[in-house]
């Protein structure tokens, strides 16, 4: 009987592992360029951590079970609640702003489909301790730079920018309280995937008879694509007193955010789209998602501000903003644009060995070269020169180190440049010294 992997889980044969490492390397490189520190957290957590904190959609997708000690546990569907706990526990001793990143696997019991698996990697990047829009801007810049690091440009992807605070103000102008607004936002989150009549029906639970017109007003807001129209719309809302002041302040924050993004070269990637509200329960202010520019496919990344989560998990009041990028949709996009490099690991040297004494010499040299970090291969079993040369050519190695009896008598090794077939004999005690020049210029 042949065992199979579970649905939605992947095996990584070396080529797939090389592709995965390419993605991880670029993520890590960009995070470091922005001076974020790497951290990690457990993959198995108390179930409690996700209930209410992540929201209903994720709770319905948990891999959860009871461990042998009778604890209710879950594989992490996302990293944000664990991170909020880590930050909460040390908040007073951490130098602010805290800028941290992680690359790790997450697990969601979703229906496996294009762009969606049950085990996937995420690049999580978060900032704590900065309430102003400069932190949101820093993260959106990091997001666009990370995608650019793979060779993607503004024709390939866009970041849709939205704001839950603006929605709360618009819904307050509609006369809705906090609970009603939360219901409406969760309906807006599913708007694209739901038939219009069904959406009207859902909205009627908070808006009654007016649901149809209300939906038209929502659609009008979602259609806004430029900031001037958005500003005019918000400043003309029938709001008074404190709410009117909040609307003005919020527009000020939008101006700061957009100015920062433009100055940092991220402006061309930004698309205002109030249709993005994010399904997770903890978001509070600006929210954003990255998509293929064509608008097709599932999101490449998503995130936003979540100022209340650390406190909800028992920590102090500390503002937070962050996002996560997944590896699955990203790899699909890179494949589609032929931007995923074809990896083949090749040795720098491959030894070709005459007999038992020659093998001893080859093993000694290989050990020295390997200790210096050079990639060296040799045949594990004896065979004729013809077969070994064929294998050497197929290996993709740059040089063959030929150990024949004549060379051994002269305490030398013959080096063949497998690119052009040229050869040179090198005394064995000078091999290490000559390797850098060999790798630099080959054998002329
Ligand atoms: P999310 O939108 O649930 O946000 O996931 C972020 C990204 O992870 C998605 O855009 C997608 O690329 C990838 N992803 C999610 N689910 C799957 C899946 N089943 N298969 C493949 N890829 C998937 C979060 O997880 C938030 N915790 C992000 C965050 C960090 N917010 C603040 N900080």
PDB file of C-alpha atoms in Angstrom, residues 232-383:
ATOM      1  CA  UNK A 232     -15.244  65.057  -0.766  1.00  0.00           C
ATOM      2  CA  UNK A 233     -17.545  62.133   0.037  1.00  0.00           C
ATOM      3  CA  UNK A 234     -16.339  61.823   3.650  1.00  0.00           C
ATOM      4  CA  UNK A 235     -16.284  65.564   4.390  1.00  0.00           C
ATOM      5  CA  UNK A 236     -19.847  65.871   3.070  1.00  0.00           C
ATOM      6  CA  UNK A 237     -21.250  63.131   5.297  1.00  0.00           C
ATOM      7  CA  UNK A 238     -24.035  64.340   7.629  1.00  0.00           C
ATOM      8  CA  UNK A 239     -21.828  64.105  10.745  1.00  0.00           C
ATOM      9  CA  UNK A 240     -21.736  66.493  13.680  1.00  0.00           C
ATOM     10  CA  UNK A 241     -19.480  67.376  16.605  1.00  0.00           C
ATOM     11  CA  UNK A 242     -17.011  64.707  17.586  1.00  0.00           C
ATOM     12  CA  UNK A 243     -17.805  62.496  14.583  1.00  0.00           C
ATOM     13  CA  UNK A 244     -17.233  65.383  12.154  1.00  0.00           C
ATOM     14  CA  UNK A 245     -13.860  66.069  13.834  1.00  0.00           C
ATOM     15  CA  UNK A 246     -12.961  62.390  13.555  1.00  0.00           C
ATOM     16  CA  UNK A 247     -13.773  62.419   9.846  1.00  0.00           C
ATOM     17  CA  UNK A 248     -11.486  65.434   9.296  1.00  0.00           C
ATOM     18  CA  UNK A 249      -8.675  63.821  11.315  1.00  0.00           C
ATOM     19  CA  UNK A 250      -9.048  60.609   9.385  1.00  0.00           C
ATOM     20  CA  UNK A 251      -8.776  62.379   6.047  1.00  0.00           C
ATOM     21  CA  UNK A 252      -5.597  63.994   7.449  1.00  0.00           C
ATOM     22  CA  UNK A 253      -4.212  60.519   8.139  1.00  0.00           C
ATOM     23  CA  UNK A 254      -5.048  59.423   4.598  1.00  0.00           C
ATOM     24  CA  UNK A 255      -3.141  62.423   3.256  1.00  0.00           C
ATOM     25  CA  UNK A 256      -0.093  61.553   5.374  1.00  0.00           C
ATOM     26  CA  UNK A 257      -0.216  57.905   4.322  1.00  0.00           C
ATOM     27  CA  UNK A 258      -0.554  58.641   0.602  1.00  0.00           C
ATOM     28  CA  UNK A 259       2.193  61.260   0.718  1.00  0.00           C
ATOM     29  CA  UNK A 260       4.584  58.824   2.415  1.00  0.00           C
ATOM     30  CA  UNK A 261       3.780  56.075  -0.105  1.00  0.00           C
ATOM     31  CA  UNK A 262       4.311  58.404  -3.037  1.00  0.00           C
ATOM     32  CA  UNK A 263       7.618  59.725  -1.672  1.00  0.00           C
ATOM     33  CA  UNK A 264       8.885  56.182  -1.122  1.00  0.00           C
ATOM     34  CA  UNK A 265       8.049  55.139  -4.680  1.00  0.00           C
ATOM     35  CA  UNK A 266       5.097  52.907  -3.767  1.00  0.00           C
ATOM     36  CA  UNK A 267       2.397  55.232  -5.149  1.00  0.00           C
ATOM     37  CA  UNK A 268       2.057  53.459  -8.500  1.00  0.00           C
ATOM     38  CA  UNK A 269       1.054  50.221  -6.750  1.00  0.00           C
ATOM     39  CA  UNK A 270      -1.777  51.695  -4.678  1.00  0.00           C
ATOM     40  CA  UNK A 271      -5.437  51.422  -5.617  1.00  0.00           C
ATOM     41  CA  UNK A 272      -8.069  52.938  -3.349  1.00  0.00           C
ATOM     42  CA  UNK A 273     -10.728  50.257  -2.889  1.00  0.00           C
ATOM     43  CA  UNK A 274     -13.131  50.473   0.037  1.00  0.00           C
ATOM     44  CA  UNK A 275     -14.432  47.037  -0.944  1.00  0.00           C
ATOM     45  CA  UNK A 276     -11.571  45.595   1.129  1.00  0.00           C
ATOM     46  CA  UNK A 277     -12.626  45.317   4.783  1.00  0.00           C
ATOM     47  CA  UNK A 278     -10.759  42.072   5.760  1.00  0.00           C
ATOM     48  CA  UNK A 279     -12.474  39.037   7.235  1.00  0.00           C
ATOM     49  CA  UNK A 280     -10.422  38.780  10.436  1.00  0.00           C
ATOM     50  CA  UNK A 281     -12.134  40.228  13.493  1.00  0.00           C
ATOM     51  CA  UNK A 282      -9.301  42.262  14.975  1.00  0.00           C
ATOM     52  CA  UNK A 283      -8.645  44.955  12.321  1.00  0.00           C
ATOM     53  CA  UNK A 284      -9.252  48.578  13.354  1.00  0.00           C
ATOM     54  CA  UNK A 285      -7.978  51.181  10.823  1.00  0.00           C
ATOM     55  CA  UNK A 286      -6.260  51.053   7.438  1.00  0.00           C
ATOM     56  CA  UNK A 287      -6.534  47.623   5.812  1.00  0.00           C
ATOM     57  CA  UNK A 288      -4.985  46.439   2.549  1.00  0.00           C
ATOM     58  CA  UNK A 289      -4.611  43.457   0.288  1.00  0.00           C
ATOM     59  CA  UNK A 290      -2.263  42.783  -2.624  1.00  0.00           C
ATOM     60  CA  UNK A 291      -3.659  41.193  -5.787  1.00  0.00           C
ATOM     61  CA  UNK A 292      -2.538  40.379  -9.280  1.00  0.00           C
ATOM     62  CA  UNK A 293      -3.002  43.540 -11.373  1.00  0.00           C
ATOM     63  CA  UNK A 294      -5.570  41.725 -13.533  1.00  0.00           C
ATOM     64  CA  UNK A 295      -7.665  41.395 -10.370  1.00  0.00           C
ATOM     65  CA  UNK A 296      -7.799  37.649 -10.853  1.00  0.00           C
ATOM     66  CA  UNK A 297      -6.920  35.031  -8.285  1.00  0.00           C
ATOM     67  CA  UNK A 298      -6.878  35.028  -4.509  1.00  0.00           C
ATOM     68  CA  UNK A 299      -4.952  37.645  -2.542  1.00  0.00           C
ATOM     69  CA  UNK A 300      -1.154  37.596  -2.518  1.00  0.00           C
ATOM     70  CA  UNK A 301      -1.030  39.309   0.869  1.00  0.00           C
ATOM     71  CA  UNK A 302      -3.304  40.989   3.371  1.00  0.00           C
ATOM     72  CA  UNK A 303      -3.072  43.033   6.527  1.00  0.00           C
ATOM     73  CA  UNK A 304      -3.860  46.202   8.357  1.00  0.00           C
ATOM     74  CA  UNK A 305      -4.033  47.888  11.713  1.00  0.00           C
ATOM     75  CA  UNK A 306      -5.132  45.982  14.821  1.00  0.00           C
ATOM     76  CA  UNK A 307      -4.711  48.389  17.730  1.00  0.00           C
ATOM     77  CA  UNK A 308      -6.857  46.479  20.258  1.00  0.00           C
ATOM     78  CA  UNK A 309      -5.583  42.893  19.950  1.00  0.00           C
ATOM     79  CA  UNK A 310      -2.651  42.938  22.391  1.00  0.00           C
ATOM     80  CA  UNK A 311      -4.882  44.299  25.107  1.00  0.00           C
ATOM     81  CA  UNK A 312      -7.636  41.800  24.282  1.00  0.00           C
ATOM     82  CA  UNK A 313      -5.113  39.043  24.906  1.00  0.00           C
ATOM     83  CA  UNK A 314      -4.309  40.394  28.367  1.00  0.00           C
ATOM     84  CA  UNK A 315      -1.394  42.686  27.471  1.00  0.00           C
ATOM     85  CA  UNK A 316      -1.052  46.474  27.689  1.00  0.00           C
ATOM     86  CA  UNK A 317      -2.625  48.940  25.271  1.00  0.00           C
ATOM     87  CA  UNK A 318      -0.192  48.990  22.345  1.00  0.00           C
ATOM     88  CA  UNK A 319      -0.957  49.933  18.739  1.00  0.00           C
ATOM     89  CA  UNK A 320      -0.156  47.402  16.014  1.00  0.00           C
ATOM     90  CA  UNK A 321      -0.138  47.064  12.254  1.00  0.00           C
ATOM     91  CA  UNK A 322       1.073  44.262  10.005  1.00  0.00           C
ATOM     92  CA  UNK A 323       0.473  41.978   7.063  1.00  0.00           C
ATOM     93  CA  UNK A 324       1.164  38.477   5.842  1.00  0.00           C
ATOM     94  CA  UNK A 325       2.098  37.320   2.343  1.00  0.00           C
ATOM     95  CA  UNK A 326       1.451  33.704   1.349  1.00  0.00           C
ATOM     96  CA  UNK A 327       3.769  31.503  -0.720  1.00  0.00           C
ATOM     97  CA  UNK A 328       1.077  29.707  -2.755  1.00  0.00           C
ATOM     98  CA  UNK A 329      -0.480  32.543  -4.773  1.00  0.00           C
ATOM     99  CA  UNK A 330       2.945  34.190  -5.059  1.00  0.00           C
ATOM    100  CA  UNK A 331       4.537  31.066  -6.595  1.00  0.00           C
ATOM    101  CA  UNK A 332       1.583  30.740  -9.025  1.00  0.00           C
ATOM    102  CA  UNK A 333       2.047  34.352 -10.121  1.00  0.00           C
ATOM    103  CA  UNK A 334       5.830  33.981 -10.520  1.00  0.00           C
ATOM    104  CA  UNK A 335       5.327  30.822 -12.595  1.00  0.00           C
ATOM    105  CA  UNK A 336       2.765  32.593 -14.778  1.00  0.00           C
ATOM    106  CA  UNK A 337       5.211  35.453 -15.439  1.00  0.00           C
ATOM    107  CA  UNK A 338       8.218  33.110 -15.900  1.00  0.00           C
ATOM    108  CA  UNK A 339       9.878  34.780 -12.930  1.00  0.00           C
ATOM    109  CA  UNK A 340      10.606  31.613 -10.961  1.00  0.00           C
ATOM    110  CA  UNK A 341      14.237  30.701 -11.597  1.00  0.00           C
ATOM    111  CA  UNK A 342      14.971  27.111 -12.666  1.00  0.00           C
ATOM    112  CA  UNK A 343      17.225  25.834  -9.964  1.00  0.00           C
ATOM    113  CA  UNK A 344      19.735  23.041 -10.273  1.00  0.00           C
ATOM    114  CA  UNK A 345      22.342  22.650  -7.613  1.00  0.00           C
ATOM    115  CA  UNK A 346      25.704  21.885  -9.224  1.00  0.00           C
ATOM    116  CA  UNK A 347      29.008  20.972  -7.595  1.00  0.00           C
ATOM    117  CA  UNK A 348      32.026  23.152  -8.345  1.00  0.00           C
ATOM    118  CA  UNK A 349      34.310  20.123  -8.498  1.00  0.00           C
ATOM    119  CA  UNK A 350      33.816  16.461  -9.261  1.00  0.00           C
ATOM    120  CA  UNK A 351      36.649  13.969  -8.713  1.00  0.00           C
ATOM    121  CA  UNK A 352      37.472  11.292 -11.259  1.00  0.00           C
ATOM    122  CA  UNK A 353      39.348   8.474  -9.626  1.00  0.00           C
ATOM    123  CA  UNK A 354      41.710   5.807 -11.065  1.00  0.00           C
ATOM    124  CA  UNK A 355      42.145   3.239  -8.255  1.00  0.00           C
ATOM    125  CA  UNK A 356      42.457   2.758  -4.493  1.00  0.00           C
ATOM    126  CA  UNK A 357      45.534   4.981  -3.922  1.00  0.00           C
ATOM    127  CA  UNK A 358      44.112   7.674  -6.175  1.00  0.00           C
ATOM    128  CA  UNK A 359      40.877   7.494  -4.137  1.00  0.00           C
ATOM    129  CA  UNK A 360      42.827   8.230  -0.923  1.00  0.00           C
ATOM    130  CA  UNK A 361      44.377  11.292  -2.554  1.00  0.00           C
ATOM    131  CA  UNK A 362      41.003  12.466  -3.884  1.00  0.00           C
ATOM    132  CA  UNK A 363      39.324  12.019  -0.491  1.00  0.00           C
ATOM    133  CA  UNK A 364      42.029  14.052   1.219  1.00  0.00           C
ATOM    134  CA  UNK A 365      41.742  16.935  -1.266  1.00  0.00           C
ATOM    135  CA  UNK A 366      37.935  16.805  -1.237  1.00  0.00           C
ATOM    136  CA  UNK A 367      37.901  17.055   2.560  1.00  0.00           C
ATOM    137  CA  UNK A 368      40.111  20.154   2.477  1.00  0.00           C
ATOM    138  CA  UNK A 369      38.079  21.834  -0.266  1.00  0.00           C
ATOM    139  CA  UNK A 370      34.784  21.056   1.470  1.00  0.00           C
ATOM    140  CA  UNK A 371      36.086  22.442   4.775  1.00  0.00           C
ATOM    141  CA  UNK A 372      36.655  25.720   2.917  1.00  0.00           C
ATOM    142  CA  UNK A 373      33.037  25.660   1.699  1.00  0.00           C
ATOM    143  CA  UNK A 374      33.594  24.544  -1.918  1.00  0.00           C
ATOM    144  CA  UNK A 375      31.048  22.124  -3.351  1.00  0.00           C
ATOM    145  CA  UNK A 376      32.782  18.840  -4.113  1.00  0.00           C
ATOM    146  CA  UNK A 377      31.421  15.527  -5.364  1.00  0.00           C
ATOM    147  CA  UNK A 378      33.140  12.199  -5.998  1.00  0.00           C
ATOM    148  CA  UNK A 379      31.842   8.779  -7.077  1.00  0.00           C
ATOM    149  CA  UNK A 380      30.968   6.615  -4.108  1.00  0.00           C
ATOM    150  CA  UNK A 381      31.917   3.444  -5.944  1.00  0.00           C
ATOM    151  CA  UNK A 382      34.718   2.471  -8.310  1.00  0.00           C
ATOM    152  CA  UNK A 383      34.121   2.490 -12.060  1.00  0.00           C
TER     153      UNK A 383
END
